[in-house]
Short mmCIF file of C-alpha atoms in Angstrom, two decimals:
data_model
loop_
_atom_site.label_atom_id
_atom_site.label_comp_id
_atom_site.label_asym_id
_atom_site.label_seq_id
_atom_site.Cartn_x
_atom_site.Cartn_y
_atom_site.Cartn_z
CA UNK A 15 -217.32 -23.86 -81.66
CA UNK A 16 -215.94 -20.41 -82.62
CA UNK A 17 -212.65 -19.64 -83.47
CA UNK A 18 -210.86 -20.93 -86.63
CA UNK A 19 -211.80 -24.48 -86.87
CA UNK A 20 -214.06 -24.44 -89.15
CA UNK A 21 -211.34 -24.55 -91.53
CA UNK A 22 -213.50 -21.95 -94.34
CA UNK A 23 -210.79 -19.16 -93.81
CA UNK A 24 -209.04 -21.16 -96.63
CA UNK A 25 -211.85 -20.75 -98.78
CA UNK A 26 -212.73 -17.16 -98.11
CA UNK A 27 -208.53 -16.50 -98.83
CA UNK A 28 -209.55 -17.75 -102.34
CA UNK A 29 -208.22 -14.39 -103.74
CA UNK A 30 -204.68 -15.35 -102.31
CA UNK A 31 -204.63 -18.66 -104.99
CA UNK A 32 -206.50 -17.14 -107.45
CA UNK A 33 -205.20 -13.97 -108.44
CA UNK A 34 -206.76 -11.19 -105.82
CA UNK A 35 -210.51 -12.54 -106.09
CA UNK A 36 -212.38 -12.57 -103.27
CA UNK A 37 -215.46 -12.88 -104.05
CA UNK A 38 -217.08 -13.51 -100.67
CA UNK A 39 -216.14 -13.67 -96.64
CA UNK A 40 -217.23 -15.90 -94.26
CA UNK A 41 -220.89 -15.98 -91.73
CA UNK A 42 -221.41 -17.90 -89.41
CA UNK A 43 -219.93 -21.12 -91.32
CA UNK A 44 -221.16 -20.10 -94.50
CA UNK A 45 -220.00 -17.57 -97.53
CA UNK A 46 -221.88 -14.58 -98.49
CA UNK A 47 -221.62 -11.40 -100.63
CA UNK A 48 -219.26 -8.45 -98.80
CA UNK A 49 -221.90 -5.69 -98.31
CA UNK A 50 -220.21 -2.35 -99.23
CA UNK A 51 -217.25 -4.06 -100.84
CA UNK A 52 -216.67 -4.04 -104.55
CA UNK A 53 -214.61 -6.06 -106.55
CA UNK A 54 -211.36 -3.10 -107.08
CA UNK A 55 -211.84 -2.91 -102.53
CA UNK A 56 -211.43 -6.52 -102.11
CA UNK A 57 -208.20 -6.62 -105.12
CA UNK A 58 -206.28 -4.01 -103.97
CA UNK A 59 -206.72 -4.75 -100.06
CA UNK A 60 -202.93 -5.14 -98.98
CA UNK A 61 -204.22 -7.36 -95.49
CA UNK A 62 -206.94 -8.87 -94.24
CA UNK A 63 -208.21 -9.37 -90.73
CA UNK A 64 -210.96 -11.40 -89.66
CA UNK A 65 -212.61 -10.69 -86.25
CA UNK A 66 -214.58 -13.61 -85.01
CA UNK A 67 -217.09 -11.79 -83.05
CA UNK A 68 -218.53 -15.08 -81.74
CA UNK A 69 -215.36 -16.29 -79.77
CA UNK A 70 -215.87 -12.80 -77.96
CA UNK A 71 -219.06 -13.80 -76.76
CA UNK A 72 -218.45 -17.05 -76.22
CA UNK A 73 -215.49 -15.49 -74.25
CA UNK A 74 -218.28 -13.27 -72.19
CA UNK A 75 -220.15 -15.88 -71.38
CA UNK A 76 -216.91 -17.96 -70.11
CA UNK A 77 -216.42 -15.25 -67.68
CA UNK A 78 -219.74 -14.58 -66.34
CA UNK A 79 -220.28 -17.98 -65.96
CA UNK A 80 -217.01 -18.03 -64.00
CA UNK A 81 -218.03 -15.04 -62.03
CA UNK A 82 -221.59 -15.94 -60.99
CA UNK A 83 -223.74 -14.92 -58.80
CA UNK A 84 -221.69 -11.59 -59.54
CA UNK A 85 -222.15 -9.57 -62.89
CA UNK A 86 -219.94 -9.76 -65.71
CA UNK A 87 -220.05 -6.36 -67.58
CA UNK A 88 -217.93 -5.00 -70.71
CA UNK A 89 -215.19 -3.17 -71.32
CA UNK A 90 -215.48 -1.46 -74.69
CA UNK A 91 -213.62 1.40 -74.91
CA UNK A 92 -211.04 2.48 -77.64
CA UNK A 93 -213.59 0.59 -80.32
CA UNK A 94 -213.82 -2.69 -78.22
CA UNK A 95 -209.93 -2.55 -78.27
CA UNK A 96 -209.64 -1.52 -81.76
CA UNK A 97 -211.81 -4.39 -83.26
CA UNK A 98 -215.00 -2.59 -83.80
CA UNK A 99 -217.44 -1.95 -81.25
CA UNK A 100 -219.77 -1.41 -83.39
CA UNK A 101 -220.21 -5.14 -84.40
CA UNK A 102 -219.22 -6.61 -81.19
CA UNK A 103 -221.09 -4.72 -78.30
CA UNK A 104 -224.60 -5.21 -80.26
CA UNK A 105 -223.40 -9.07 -79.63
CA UNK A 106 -222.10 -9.09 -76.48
CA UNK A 107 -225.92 -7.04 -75.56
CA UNK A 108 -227.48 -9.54 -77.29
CA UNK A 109 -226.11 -12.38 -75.27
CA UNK A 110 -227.01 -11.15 -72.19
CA UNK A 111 -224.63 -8.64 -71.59
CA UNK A 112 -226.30 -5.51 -69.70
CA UNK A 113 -223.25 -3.68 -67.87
CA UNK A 114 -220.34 -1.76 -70.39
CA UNK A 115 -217.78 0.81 -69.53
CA UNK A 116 -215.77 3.11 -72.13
CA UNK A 117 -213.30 5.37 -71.81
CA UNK A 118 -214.69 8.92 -72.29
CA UNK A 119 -217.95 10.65 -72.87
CA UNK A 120 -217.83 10.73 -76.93
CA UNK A 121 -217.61 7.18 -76.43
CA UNK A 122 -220.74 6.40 -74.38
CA UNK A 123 -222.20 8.73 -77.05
CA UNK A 124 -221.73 6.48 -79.70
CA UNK A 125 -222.65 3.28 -77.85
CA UNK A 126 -225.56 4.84 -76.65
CA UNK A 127 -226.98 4.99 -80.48
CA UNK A 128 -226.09 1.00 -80.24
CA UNK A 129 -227.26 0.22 -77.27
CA UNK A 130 -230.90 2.41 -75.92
CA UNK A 131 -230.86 -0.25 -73.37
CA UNK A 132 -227.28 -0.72 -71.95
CA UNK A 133 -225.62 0.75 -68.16
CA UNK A 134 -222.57 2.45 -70.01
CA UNK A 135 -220.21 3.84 -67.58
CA UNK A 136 -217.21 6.51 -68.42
CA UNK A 137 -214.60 6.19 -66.57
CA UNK A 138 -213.04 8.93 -67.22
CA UNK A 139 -216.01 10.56 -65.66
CA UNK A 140 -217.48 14.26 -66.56
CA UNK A 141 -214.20 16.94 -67.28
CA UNK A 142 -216.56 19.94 -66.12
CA UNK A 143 -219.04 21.29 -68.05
CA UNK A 144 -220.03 18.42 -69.75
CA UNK A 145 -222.28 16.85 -67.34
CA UNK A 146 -225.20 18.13 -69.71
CA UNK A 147 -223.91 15.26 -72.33
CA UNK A 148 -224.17 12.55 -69.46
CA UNK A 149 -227.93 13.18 -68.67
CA UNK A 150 -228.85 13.41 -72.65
CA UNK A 151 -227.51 10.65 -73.15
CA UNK A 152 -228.34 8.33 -69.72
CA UNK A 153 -224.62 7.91 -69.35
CA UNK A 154 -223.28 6.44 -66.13
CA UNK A 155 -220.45 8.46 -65.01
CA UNK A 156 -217.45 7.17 -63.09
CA UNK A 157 -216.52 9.72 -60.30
CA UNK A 158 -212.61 9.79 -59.40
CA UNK A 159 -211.82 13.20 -57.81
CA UNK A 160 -213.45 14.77 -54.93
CA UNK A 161 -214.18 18.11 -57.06
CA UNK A 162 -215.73 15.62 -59.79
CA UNK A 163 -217.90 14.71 -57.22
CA UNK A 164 -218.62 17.84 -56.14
CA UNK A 165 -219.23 19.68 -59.55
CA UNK A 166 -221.80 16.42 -59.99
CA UNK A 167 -223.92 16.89 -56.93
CA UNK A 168 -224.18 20.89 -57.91
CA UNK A 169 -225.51 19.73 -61.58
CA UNK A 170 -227.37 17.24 -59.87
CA UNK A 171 -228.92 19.84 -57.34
CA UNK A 172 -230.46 21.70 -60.58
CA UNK A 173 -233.28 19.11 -61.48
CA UNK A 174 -231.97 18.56 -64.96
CA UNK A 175 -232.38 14.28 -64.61
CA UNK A 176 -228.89 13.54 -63.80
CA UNK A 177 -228.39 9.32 -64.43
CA UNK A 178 -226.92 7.73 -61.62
CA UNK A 179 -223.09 7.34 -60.36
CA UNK A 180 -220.42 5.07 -59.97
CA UNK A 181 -217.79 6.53 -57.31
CA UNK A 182 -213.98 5.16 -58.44
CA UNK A 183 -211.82 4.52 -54.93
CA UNK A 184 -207.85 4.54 -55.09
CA UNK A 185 -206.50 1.68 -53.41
CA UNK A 186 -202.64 2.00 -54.55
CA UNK A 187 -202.65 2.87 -58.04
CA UNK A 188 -202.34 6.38 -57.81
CA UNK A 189 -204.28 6.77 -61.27
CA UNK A 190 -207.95 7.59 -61.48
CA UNK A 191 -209.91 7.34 -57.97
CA UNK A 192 -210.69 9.18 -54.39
CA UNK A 193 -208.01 9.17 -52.08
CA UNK A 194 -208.99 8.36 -48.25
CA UNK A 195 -208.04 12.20 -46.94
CA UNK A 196 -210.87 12.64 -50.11
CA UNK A 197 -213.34 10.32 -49.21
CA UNK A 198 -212.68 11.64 -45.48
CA UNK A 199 -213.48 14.77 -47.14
CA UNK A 200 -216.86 13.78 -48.01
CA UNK A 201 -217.72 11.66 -45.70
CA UNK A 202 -218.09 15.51 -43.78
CA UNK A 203 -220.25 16.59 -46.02
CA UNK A 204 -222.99 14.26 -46.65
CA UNK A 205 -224.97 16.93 -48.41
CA UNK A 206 -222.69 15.81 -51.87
CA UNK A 207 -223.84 12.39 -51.52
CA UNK A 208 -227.15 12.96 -50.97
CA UNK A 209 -227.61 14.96 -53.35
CA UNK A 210 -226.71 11.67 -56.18
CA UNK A 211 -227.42 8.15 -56.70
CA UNK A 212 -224.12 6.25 -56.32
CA UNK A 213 -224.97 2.51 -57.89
CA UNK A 214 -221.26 0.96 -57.47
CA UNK A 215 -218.01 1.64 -55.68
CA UNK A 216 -215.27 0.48 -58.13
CA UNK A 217 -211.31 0.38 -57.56
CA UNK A 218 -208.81 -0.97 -60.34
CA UNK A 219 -206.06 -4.18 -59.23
CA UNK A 220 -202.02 -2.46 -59.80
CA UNK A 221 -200.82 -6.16 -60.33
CA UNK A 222 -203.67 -8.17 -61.59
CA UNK A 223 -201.41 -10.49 -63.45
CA UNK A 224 -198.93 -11.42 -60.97
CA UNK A 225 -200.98 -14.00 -58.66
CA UNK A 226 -198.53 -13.84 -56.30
CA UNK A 227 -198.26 -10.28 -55.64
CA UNK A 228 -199.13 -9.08 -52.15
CA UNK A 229 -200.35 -5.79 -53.81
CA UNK A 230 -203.48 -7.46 -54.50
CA UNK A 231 -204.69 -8.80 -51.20
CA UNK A 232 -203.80 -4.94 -49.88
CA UNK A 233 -205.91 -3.31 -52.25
CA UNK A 234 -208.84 -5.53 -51.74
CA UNK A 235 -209.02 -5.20 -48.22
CA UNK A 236 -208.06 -1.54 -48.70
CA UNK A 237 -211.35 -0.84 -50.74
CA UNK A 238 -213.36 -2.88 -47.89
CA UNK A 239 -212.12 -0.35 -45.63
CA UNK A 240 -212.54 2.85 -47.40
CA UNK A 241 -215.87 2.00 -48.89
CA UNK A 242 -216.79 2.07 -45.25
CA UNK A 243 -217.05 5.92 -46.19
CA UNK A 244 -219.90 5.48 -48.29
CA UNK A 245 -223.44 3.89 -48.44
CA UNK A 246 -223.58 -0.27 -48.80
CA UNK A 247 -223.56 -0.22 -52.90
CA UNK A 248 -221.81 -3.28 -55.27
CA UNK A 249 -218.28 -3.22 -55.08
CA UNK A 250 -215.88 -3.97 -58.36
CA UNK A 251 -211.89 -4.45 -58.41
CA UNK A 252 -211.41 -7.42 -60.56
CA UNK A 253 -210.48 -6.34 -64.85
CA UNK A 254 -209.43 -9.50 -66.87
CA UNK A 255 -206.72 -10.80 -64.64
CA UNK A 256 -208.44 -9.97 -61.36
CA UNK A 257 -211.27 -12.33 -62.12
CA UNK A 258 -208.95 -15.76 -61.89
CA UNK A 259 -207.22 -13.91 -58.71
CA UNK A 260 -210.23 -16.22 -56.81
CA UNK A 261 -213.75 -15.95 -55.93
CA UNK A 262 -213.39 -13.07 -52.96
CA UNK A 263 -212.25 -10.63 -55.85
CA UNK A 264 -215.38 -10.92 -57.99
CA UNK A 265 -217.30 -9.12 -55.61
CA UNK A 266 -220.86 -7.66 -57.04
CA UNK A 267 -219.20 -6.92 -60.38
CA UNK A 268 -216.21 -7.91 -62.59
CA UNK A 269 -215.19 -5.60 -65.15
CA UNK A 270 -213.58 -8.18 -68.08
CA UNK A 271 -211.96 -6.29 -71.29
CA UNK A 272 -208.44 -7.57 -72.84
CA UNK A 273 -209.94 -11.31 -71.84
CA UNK A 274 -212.85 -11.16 -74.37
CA UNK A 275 -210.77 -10.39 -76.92
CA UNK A 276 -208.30 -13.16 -76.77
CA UNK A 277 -205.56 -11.65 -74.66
CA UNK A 278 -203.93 -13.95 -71.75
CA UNK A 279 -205.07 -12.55 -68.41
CA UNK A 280 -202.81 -15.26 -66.66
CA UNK A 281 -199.18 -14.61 -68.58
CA UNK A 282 -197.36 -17.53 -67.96
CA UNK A 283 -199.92 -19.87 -67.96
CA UNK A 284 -202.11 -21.40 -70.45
CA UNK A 285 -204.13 -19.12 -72.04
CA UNK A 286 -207.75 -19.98 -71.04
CA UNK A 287 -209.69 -17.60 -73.67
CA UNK A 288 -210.68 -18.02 -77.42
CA UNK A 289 -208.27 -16.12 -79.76
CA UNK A 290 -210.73 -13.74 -81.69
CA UNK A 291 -208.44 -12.29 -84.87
CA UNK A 292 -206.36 -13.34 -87.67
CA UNK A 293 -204.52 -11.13 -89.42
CA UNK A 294 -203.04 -11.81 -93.15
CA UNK A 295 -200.65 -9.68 -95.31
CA UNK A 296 -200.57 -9.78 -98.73
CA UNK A 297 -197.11 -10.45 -100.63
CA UNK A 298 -196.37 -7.79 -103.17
CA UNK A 299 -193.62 -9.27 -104.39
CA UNK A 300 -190.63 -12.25 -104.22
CA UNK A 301 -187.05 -11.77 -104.95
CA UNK A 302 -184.51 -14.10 -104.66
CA UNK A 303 -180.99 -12.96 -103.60
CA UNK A 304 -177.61 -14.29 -102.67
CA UNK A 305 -174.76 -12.69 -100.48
CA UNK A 306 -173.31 -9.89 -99.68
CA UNK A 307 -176.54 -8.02 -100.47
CA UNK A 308 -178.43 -6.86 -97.08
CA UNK A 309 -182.01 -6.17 -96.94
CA UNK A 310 -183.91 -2.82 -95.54
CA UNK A 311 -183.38 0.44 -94.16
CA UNK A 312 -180.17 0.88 -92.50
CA UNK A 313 -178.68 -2.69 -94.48
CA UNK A 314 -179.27 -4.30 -90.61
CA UNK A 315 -180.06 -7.56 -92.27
CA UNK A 316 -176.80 -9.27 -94.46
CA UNK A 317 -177.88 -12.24 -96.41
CA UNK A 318 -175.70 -15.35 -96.35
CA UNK A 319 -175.85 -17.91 -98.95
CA UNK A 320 -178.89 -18.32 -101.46
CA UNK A 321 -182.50 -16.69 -100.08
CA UNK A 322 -186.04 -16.14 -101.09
CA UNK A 323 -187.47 -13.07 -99.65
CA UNK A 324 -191.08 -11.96 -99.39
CA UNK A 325 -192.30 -8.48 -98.97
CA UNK A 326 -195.45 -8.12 -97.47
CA UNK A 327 -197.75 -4.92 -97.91
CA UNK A 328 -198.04 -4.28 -93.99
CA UNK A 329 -195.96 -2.21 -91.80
CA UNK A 330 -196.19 -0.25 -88.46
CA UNK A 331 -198.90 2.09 -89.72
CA UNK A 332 -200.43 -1.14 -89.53
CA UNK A 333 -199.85 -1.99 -86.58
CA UNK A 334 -197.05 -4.02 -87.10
CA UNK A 335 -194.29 -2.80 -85.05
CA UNK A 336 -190.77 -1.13 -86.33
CA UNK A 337 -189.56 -3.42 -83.00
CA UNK A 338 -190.18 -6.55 -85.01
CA UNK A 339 -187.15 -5.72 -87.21
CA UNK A 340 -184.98 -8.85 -87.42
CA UNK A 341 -186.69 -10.75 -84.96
CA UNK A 342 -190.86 -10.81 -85.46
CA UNK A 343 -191.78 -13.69 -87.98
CA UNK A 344 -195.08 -15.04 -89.68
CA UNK A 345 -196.63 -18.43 -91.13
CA UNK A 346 -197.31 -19.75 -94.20
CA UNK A 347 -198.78 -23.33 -94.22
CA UNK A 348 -197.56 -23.70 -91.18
CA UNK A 349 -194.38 -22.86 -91.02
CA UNK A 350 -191.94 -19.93 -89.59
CA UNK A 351 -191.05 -17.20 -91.64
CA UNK A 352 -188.90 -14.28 -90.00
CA UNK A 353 -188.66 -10.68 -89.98
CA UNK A 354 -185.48 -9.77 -91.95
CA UNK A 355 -184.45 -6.04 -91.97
CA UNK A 356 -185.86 -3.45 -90.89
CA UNK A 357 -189.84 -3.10 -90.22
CA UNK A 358 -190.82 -0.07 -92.51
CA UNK A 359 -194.10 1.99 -92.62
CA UNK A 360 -195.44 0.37 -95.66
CA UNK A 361 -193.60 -2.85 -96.03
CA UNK A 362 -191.88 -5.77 -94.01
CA UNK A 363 -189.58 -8.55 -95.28
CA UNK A 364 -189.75 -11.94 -94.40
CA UNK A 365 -187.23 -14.69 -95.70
CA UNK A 366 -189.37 -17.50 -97.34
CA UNK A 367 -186.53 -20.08 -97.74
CA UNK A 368 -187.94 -22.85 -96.26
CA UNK A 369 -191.50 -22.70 -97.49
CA UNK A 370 -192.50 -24.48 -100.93
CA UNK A 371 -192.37 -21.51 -104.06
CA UNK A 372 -196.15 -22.53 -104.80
CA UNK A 373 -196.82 -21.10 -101.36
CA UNK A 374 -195.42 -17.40 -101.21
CA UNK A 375 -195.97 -15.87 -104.49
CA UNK A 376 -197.16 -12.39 -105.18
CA UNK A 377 -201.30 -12.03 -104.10
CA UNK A 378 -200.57 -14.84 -101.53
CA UNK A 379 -201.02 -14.13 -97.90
CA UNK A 380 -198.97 -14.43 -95.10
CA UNK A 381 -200.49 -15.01 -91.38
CA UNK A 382 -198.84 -12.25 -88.86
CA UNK A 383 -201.51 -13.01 -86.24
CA UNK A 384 -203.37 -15.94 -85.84
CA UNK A 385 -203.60 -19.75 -84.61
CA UNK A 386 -200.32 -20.35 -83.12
CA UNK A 387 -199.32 -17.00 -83.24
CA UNK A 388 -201.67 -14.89 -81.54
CA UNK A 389 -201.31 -10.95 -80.20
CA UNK A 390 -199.39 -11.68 -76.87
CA UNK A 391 -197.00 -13.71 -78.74
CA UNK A 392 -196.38 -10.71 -81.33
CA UNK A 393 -196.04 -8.85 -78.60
CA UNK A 394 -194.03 -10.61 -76.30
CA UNK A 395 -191.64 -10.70 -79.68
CA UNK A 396 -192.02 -6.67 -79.80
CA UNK A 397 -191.69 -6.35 -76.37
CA UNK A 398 -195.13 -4.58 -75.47
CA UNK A 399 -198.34 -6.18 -74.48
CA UNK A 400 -201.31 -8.05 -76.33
CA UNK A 401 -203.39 -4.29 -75.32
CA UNK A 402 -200.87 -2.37 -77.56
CA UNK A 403 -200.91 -4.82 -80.19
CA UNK A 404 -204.99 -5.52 -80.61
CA UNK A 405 -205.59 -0.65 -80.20
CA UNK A 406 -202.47 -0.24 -82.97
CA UNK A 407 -204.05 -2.40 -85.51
CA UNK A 408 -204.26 0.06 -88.64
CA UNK A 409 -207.43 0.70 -90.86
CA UNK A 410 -205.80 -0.08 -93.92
CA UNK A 411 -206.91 -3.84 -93.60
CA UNK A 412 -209.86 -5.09 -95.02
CA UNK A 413 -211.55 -5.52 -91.79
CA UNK A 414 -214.20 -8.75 -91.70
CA UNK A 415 -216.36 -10.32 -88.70
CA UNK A 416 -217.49 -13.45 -88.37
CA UNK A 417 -219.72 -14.90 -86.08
CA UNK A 418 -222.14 -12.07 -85.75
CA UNK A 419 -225.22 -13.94 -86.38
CA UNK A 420 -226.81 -16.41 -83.65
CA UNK A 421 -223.61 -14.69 -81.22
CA UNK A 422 -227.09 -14.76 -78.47
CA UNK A 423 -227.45 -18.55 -78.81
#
């Protein structure tokens, strides 16, 4: 199964008992050389975070079995959410995966070079002028605007091989999409259309995560109606959370991205996907102290009694929010450390009382996201989302992924 319980993360943390060695990471079960990495990389790495590519496919295929007879595509954009999409979308292809949106047109770019074979679709859709880099490239854009549509069909018009079209529909978000007095619009001048190959009308859910809102049933029904407008094509309004809103919202094509990588698309319920990172700071040093001294910027924290403090080698340039001060908190064996003081850029303090001396010591590692503690709990304690938390994860870690080989089995 992937995930963590293979229990080898302890061995591949070897440099955390030992002194900063680490030798090796973990595959697939097993330990191999770090490509790339030498021996001063891996000693003077202040955090490490493991990706376990293989619970994101496993999470894929979760879905799109959930989903079927529709298609389960891929959102990848912002670097698979910040966790490398250069590892993970060459899985999630290799599993059976056919269908992946991005964000913007650089990014189709580069997972074009991964992917010769992949439907990638930019959402953002062409800015003008750029509709050259779409055709070069077999890119898939995702038309929102009525002039979009119209600077498309002119490009198109010229013979130069445009790829085919997705057209985006607003249905109450009043973000990206056509409005009706648009697609009324067009609907009077069917010489646009015809002159493109629309593949799928899309729309995107306001309230997803709230089962209960009545926004949801609205917009559905909303994009029946307006797609009325346009040629019978696959329809798509289900993201992450939309796809356990029921069956009738998985339509021809479900559009899963903060689900594969471990985030909660039902908040307030159990969490029905694989967690896919752990994240691990490295202690630079322990100091034990006594009161009245306080502890950070701004003395926020005042110490009472007899404490053991840890600082950790991770702060919010990576990623680890300044809105954790005096009330975030990591493990070590197990047990609850918190956030004292202030959350700096390069450090963070954590009171290590109640945890044995043999287990924080400088070199030792403290877990800040991981079993038990995973990136909508951080950020429920930061008060943001899981999105926020996976996108601002800094590349000062030694990154590692697991899980990469046999992800098609």
């Amino acid at each position: 199964m992937p995930g963590w319980a293979s229990g080898n993360c302890a061995a591949t943390c070897a440099f955390a008992e030992q002194g900063l060695v680490f030798p090796s990471e973990e595959r697939d079960g097993a330990l191999s050389p770090l490509p790339g990495r030498t021996m001063t990389d891996l000693a003077r790495a202040t955090a490490l975070l493991t990706i376990d590519v293989a619970a994101i496919v496993a999470n894929w295929k979760r879905l799109s079995a959930l989903v079927a007879p529709a298609e389960a595509s891929a959102v990848v954009k912002a670097d698979c959410y910040g966790l490398g999409m250069d590892r993970i979308a060459p899985a999630l292809f290799a599993a059976g995966c056919r269908s992946f949106f991005v964000a913007c047109v650089n990014e189709g770019i580069a997972l074009r070079r991964l992917l010769p074979g992949a439907m990638i679709h930019v959402l953002s859709g062409p800015m003008g002028g750029d509709e050259a880099e779409f055709a070069a490239h077999g890119l898939i854009p995702v038309l929102n605007s009525l002039s979009q549509m119209t600077g498309w069909a002119s490009f198109a018009k010229k013979g130069s091989g445009a790829p085919a079209v997705a057209i985006h529909i607003d249905t109450g978000m009043s973000r990206l999409g056509l409005s009706e007095p648009e697609l009324e619009r067009l609907a009077a001048k069917p010489e646009i259309l015809a002159a493109m190959r629309p593949i799928l009308v899309m729309s995107h859910l306001a309230c997803a995560d709230d089962s209960d809102s009545p926004m949801n049933a609205r917009q559905l029904t909303t994009l029946r109606r307006l797609a009325s407008h346009l040629p019978a094509l696959p329809q798509s309004i289900a993201a992450s959370s939309g796809i356990f809103l029921g069956r009738g919202f998985h339509l021809g094509m479900v559009r899963p991205g903060a689900a594969l990588y471990g985030l909660n698309p039902m908040p307030g319920r159990p969490n029905p996907m694989s967690q896919v990172i752990k994240l691990e700071g490295k202690i630079v040093q322990v100091r034990d102290v006594d009161s009245p001294q306080t502890v950070g910027y701004g003395a926020t924290h005042r110490v009472e009694g007899k404490r053991r403090l840890a600082i950790v080698a991770v702060g919010y340039a990576d990623g680890w929010f300044r809105s954790l001060s005096n009330r975030g908190h990591g493990m070590i064996g197990g047990v609850k450390v918190p956030v004292v003081g202030r959350v700096s850029m390069d450090l963070t303090t954590f009171d290590v009382t109640d945890v044995p001396v043999e287990s924080a010591h400088p070199g030792g590692l403290i877990q800040l996201i991981g079993p038990g503690y995973g990136p909508d709990h951080l950020a429920a304690e930061a008060d943001t989302i899981g999105y926020e938390v996976l996108t601002a994860l800094g590349r000062r870690h030694l990154r590692r992924w697991i899980g990469t080989e046999g992800a098609a089995s």
